[in-house]
mmCIF file of N, CA and C in Angstrom:
data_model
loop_
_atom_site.group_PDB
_atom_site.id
_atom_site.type_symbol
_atom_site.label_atom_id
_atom_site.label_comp_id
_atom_site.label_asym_id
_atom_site.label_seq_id
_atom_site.Cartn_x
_atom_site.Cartn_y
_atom_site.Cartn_z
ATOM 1 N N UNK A 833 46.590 -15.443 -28.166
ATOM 2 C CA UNK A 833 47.531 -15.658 -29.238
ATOM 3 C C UNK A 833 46.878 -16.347 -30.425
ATOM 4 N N UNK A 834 45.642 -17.033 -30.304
ATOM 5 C CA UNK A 834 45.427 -17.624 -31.320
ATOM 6 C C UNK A 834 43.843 -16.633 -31.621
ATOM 7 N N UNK A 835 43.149 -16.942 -32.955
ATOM 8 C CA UNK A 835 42.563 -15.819 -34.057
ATOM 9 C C UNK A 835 40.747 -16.254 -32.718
ATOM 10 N N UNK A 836 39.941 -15.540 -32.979
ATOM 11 C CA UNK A 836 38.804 -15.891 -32.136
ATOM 12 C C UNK A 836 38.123 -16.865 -33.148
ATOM 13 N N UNK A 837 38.077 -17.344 -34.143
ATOM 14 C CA UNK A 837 37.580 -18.794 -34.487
ATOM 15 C C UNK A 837 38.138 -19.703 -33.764
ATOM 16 N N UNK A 838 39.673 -19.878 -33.742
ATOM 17 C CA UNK A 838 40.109 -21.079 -32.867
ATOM 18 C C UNK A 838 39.252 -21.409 -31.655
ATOM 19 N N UNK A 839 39.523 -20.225 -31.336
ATOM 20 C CA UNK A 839 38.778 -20.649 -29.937
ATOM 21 C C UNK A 839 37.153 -21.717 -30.246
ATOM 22 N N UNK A 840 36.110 -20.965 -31.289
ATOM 23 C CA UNK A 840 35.355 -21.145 -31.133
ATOM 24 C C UNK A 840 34.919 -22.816 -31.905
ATOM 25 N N UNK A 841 36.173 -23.053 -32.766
ATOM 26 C CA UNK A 841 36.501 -24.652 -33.255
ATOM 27 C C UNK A 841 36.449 -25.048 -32.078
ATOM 28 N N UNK A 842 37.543 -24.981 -31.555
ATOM 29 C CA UNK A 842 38.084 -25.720 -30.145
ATOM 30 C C UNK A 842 36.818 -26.371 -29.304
ATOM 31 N N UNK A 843 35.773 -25.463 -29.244
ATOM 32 C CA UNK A 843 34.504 -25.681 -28.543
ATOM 33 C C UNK A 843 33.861 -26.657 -28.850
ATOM 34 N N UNK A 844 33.290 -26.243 -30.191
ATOM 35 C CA UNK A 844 33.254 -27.376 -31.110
ATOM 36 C C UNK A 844 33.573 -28.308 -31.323
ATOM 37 N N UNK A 845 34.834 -28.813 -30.796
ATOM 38 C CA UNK A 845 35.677 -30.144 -30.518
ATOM 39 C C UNK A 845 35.335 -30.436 -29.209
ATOM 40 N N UNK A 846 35.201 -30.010 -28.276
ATOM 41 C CA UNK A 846 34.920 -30.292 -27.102
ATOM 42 C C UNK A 846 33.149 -30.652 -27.049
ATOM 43 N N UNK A 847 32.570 -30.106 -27.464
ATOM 44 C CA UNK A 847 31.304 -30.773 -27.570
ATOM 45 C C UNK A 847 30.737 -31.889 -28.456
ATOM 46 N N UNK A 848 31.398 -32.255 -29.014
ATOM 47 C CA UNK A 848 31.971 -33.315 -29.718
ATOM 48 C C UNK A 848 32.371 -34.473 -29.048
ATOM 49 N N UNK A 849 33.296 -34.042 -27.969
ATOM 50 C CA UNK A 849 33.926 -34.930 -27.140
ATOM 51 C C UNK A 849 32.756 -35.407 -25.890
ATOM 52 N N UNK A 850 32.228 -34.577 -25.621
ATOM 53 C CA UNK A 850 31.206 -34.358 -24.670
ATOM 54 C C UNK A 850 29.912 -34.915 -24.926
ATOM 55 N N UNK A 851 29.676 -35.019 -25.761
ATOM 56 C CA UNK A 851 28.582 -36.089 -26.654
ATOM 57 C C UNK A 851 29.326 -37.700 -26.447
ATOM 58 N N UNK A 852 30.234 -37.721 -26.036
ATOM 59 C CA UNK A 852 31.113 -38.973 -25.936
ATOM 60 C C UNK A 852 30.502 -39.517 -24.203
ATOM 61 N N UNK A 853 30.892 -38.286 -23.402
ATOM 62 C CA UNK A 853 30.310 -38.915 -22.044
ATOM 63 C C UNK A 853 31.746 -39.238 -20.990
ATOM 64 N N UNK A 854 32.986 -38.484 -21.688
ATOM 65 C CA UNK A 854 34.036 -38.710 -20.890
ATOM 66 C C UNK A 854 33.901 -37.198 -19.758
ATOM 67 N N UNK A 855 34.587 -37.337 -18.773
ATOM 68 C CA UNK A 855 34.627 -36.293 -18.087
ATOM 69 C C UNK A 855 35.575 -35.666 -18.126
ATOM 70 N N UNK A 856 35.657 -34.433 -17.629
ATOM 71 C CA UNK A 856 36.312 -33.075 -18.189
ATOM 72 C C UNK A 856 37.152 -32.668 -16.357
ATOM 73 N N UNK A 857 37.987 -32.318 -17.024
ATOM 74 C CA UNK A 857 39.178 -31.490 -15.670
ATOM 75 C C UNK A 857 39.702 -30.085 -16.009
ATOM 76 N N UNK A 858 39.907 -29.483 -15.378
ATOM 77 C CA UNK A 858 39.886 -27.966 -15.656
ATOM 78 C C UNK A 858 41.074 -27.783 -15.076
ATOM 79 N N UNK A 859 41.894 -26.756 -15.716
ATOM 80 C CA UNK A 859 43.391 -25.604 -14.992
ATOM 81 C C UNK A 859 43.136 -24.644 -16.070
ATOM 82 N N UNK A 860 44.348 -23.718 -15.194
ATOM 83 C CA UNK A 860 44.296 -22.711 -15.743
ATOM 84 C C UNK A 860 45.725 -22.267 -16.739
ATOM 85 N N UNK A 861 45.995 -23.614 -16.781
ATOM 86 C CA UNK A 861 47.437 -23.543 -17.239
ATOM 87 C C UNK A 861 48.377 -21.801 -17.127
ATOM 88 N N UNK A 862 47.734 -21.520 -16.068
ATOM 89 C CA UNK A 862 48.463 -20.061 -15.649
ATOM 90 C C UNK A 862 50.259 -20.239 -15.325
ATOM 91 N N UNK A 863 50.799 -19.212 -15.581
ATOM 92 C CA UNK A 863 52.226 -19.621 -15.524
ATOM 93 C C UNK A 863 52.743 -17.969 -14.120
ATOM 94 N N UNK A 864 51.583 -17.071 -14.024
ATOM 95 C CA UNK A 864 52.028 -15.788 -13.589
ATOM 96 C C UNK A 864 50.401 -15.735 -12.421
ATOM 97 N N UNK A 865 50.608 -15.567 -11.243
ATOM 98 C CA UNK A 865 49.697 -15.386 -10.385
ATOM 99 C C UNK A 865 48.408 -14.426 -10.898
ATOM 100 N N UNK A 866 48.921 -13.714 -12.041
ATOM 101 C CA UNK A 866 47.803 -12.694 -12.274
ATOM 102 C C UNK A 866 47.103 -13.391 -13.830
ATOM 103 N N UNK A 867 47.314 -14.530 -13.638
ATOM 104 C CA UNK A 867 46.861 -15.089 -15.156
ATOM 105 C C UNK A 867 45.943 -16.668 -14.385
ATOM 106 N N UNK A 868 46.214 -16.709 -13.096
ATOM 107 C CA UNK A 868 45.079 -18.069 -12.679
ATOM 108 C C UNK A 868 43.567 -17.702 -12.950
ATOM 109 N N UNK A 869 42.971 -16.298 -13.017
ATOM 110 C CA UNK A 869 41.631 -15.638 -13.217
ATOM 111 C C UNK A 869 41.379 -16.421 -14.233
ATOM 112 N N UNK A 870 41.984 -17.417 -15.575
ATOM 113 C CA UNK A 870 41.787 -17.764 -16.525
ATOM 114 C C UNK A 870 41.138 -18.967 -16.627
ATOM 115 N N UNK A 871 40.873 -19.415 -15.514
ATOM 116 C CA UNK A 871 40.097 -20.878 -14.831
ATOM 117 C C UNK A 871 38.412 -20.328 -15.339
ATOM 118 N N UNK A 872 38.104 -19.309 -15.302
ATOM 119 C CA UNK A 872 37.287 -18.978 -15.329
ATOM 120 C C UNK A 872 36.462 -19.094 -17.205
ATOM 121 N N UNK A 873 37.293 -19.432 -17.548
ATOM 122 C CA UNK A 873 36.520 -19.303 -19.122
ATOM 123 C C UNK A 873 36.523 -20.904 -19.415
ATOM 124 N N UNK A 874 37.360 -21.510 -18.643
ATOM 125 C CA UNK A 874 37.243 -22.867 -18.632
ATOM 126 C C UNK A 874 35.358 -23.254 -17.835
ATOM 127 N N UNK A 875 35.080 -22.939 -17.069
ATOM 128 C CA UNK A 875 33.718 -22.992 -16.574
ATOM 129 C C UNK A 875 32.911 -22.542 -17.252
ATOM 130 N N UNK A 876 33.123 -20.894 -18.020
ATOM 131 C CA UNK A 876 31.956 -21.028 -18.643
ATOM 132 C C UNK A 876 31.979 -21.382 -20.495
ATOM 133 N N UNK A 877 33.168 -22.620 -19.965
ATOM 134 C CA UNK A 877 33.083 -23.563 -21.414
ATOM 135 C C UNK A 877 32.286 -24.815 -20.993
ATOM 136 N N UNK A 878 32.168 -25.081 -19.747
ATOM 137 C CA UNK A 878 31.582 -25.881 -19.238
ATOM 138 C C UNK A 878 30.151 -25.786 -19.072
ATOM 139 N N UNK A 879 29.755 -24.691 -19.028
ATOM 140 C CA UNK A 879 28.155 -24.271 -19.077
ATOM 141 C C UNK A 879 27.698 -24.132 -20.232
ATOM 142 N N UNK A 880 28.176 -23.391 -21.337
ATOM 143 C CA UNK A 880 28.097 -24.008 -22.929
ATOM 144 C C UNK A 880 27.855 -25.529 -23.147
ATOM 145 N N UNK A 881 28.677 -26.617 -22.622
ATOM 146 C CA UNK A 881 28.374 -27.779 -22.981
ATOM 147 C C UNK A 881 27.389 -28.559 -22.025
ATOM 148 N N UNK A 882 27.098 -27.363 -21.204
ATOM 149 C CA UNK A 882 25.420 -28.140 -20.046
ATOM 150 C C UNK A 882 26.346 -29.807 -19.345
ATOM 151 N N UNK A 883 27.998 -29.279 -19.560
ATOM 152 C CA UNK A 883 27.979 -30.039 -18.470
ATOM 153 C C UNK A 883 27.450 -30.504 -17.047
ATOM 154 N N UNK A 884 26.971 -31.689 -16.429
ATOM 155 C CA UNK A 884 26.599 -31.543 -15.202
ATOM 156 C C UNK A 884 27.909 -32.078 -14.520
ATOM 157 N N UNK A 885 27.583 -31.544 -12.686
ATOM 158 C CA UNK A 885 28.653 -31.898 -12.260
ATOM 159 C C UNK A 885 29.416 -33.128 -11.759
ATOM 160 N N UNK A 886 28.864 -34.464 -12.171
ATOM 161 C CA UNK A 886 29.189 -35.455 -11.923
ATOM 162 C C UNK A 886 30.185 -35.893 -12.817
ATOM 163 N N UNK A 887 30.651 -35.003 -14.778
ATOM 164 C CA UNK A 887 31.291 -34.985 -15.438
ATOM 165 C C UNK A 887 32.765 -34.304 -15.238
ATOM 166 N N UNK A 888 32.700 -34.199 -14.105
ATOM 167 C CA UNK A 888 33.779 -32.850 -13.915
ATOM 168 C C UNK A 888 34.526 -33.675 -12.903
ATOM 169 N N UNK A 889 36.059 -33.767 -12.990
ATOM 170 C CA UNK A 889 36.702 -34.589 -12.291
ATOM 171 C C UNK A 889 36.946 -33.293 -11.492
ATOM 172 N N UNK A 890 37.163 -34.160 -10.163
ATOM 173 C CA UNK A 890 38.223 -33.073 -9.177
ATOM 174 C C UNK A 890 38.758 -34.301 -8.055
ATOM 175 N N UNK A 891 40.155 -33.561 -7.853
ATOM 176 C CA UNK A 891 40.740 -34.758 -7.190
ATOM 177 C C UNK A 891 40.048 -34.988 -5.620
ATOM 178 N N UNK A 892 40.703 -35.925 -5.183
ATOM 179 C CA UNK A 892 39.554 -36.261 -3.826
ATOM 180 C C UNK A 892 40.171 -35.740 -2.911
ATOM 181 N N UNK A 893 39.503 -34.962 -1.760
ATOM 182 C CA UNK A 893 40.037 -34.185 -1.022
ATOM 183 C C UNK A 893 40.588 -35.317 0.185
ATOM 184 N N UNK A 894 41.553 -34.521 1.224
ATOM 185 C CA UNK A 894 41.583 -35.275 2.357
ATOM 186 C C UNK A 894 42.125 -34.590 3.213
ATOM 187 N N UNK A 895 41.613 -34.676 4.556
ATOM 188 C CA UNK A 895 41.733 -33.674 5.540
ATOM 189 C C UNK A 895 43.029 -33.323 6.105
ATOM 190 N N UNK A 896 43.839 -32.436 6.350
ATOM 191 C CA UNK A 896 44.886 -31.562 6.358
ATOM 192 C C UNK A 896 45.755 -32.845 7.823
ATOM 193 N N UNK A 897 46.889 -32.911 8.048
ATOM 194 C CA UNK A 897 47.620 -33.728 9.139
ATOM 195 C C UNK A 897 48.097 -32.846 10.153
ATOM 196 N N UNK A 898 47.889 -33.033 11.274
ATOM 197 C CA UNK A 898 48.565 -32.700 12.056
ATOM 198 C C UNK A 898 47.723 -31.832 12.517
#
């Protein structure tokens, strides 16, 4: 929905941010099962900014009950 500069500002803001040293969390803000594939451009926004993976939050796992 938005023009392909946005996008490529947006980046631009994010590496920006990323020069900062905060860490980054990823979704796919998908709303339709056939739109979660969209996680995927989030990563390779993440390889653009040579994030490593110690920058990358993910919640902490814990083993299933019962």
């Amino acid at each position: 929905f938005n023009p392909p500069e946005y996008f490529e500002k947006y980046v631009e803001y994010l590496a920006m941010l990323a020069d900062e040293g905060p860490m980054f969390s990823f979704g796919s803000d998908a709303h339709e099962i056939e739109e979660v594939d969209s996680i995927a451009l989030a990563w390779q926004v993440a390889d653009r900014l040579k994030l490593c993976p110690e920058r990358i939050w993910r919640p902490p796992s814990q083993q299933p009950q019962g």
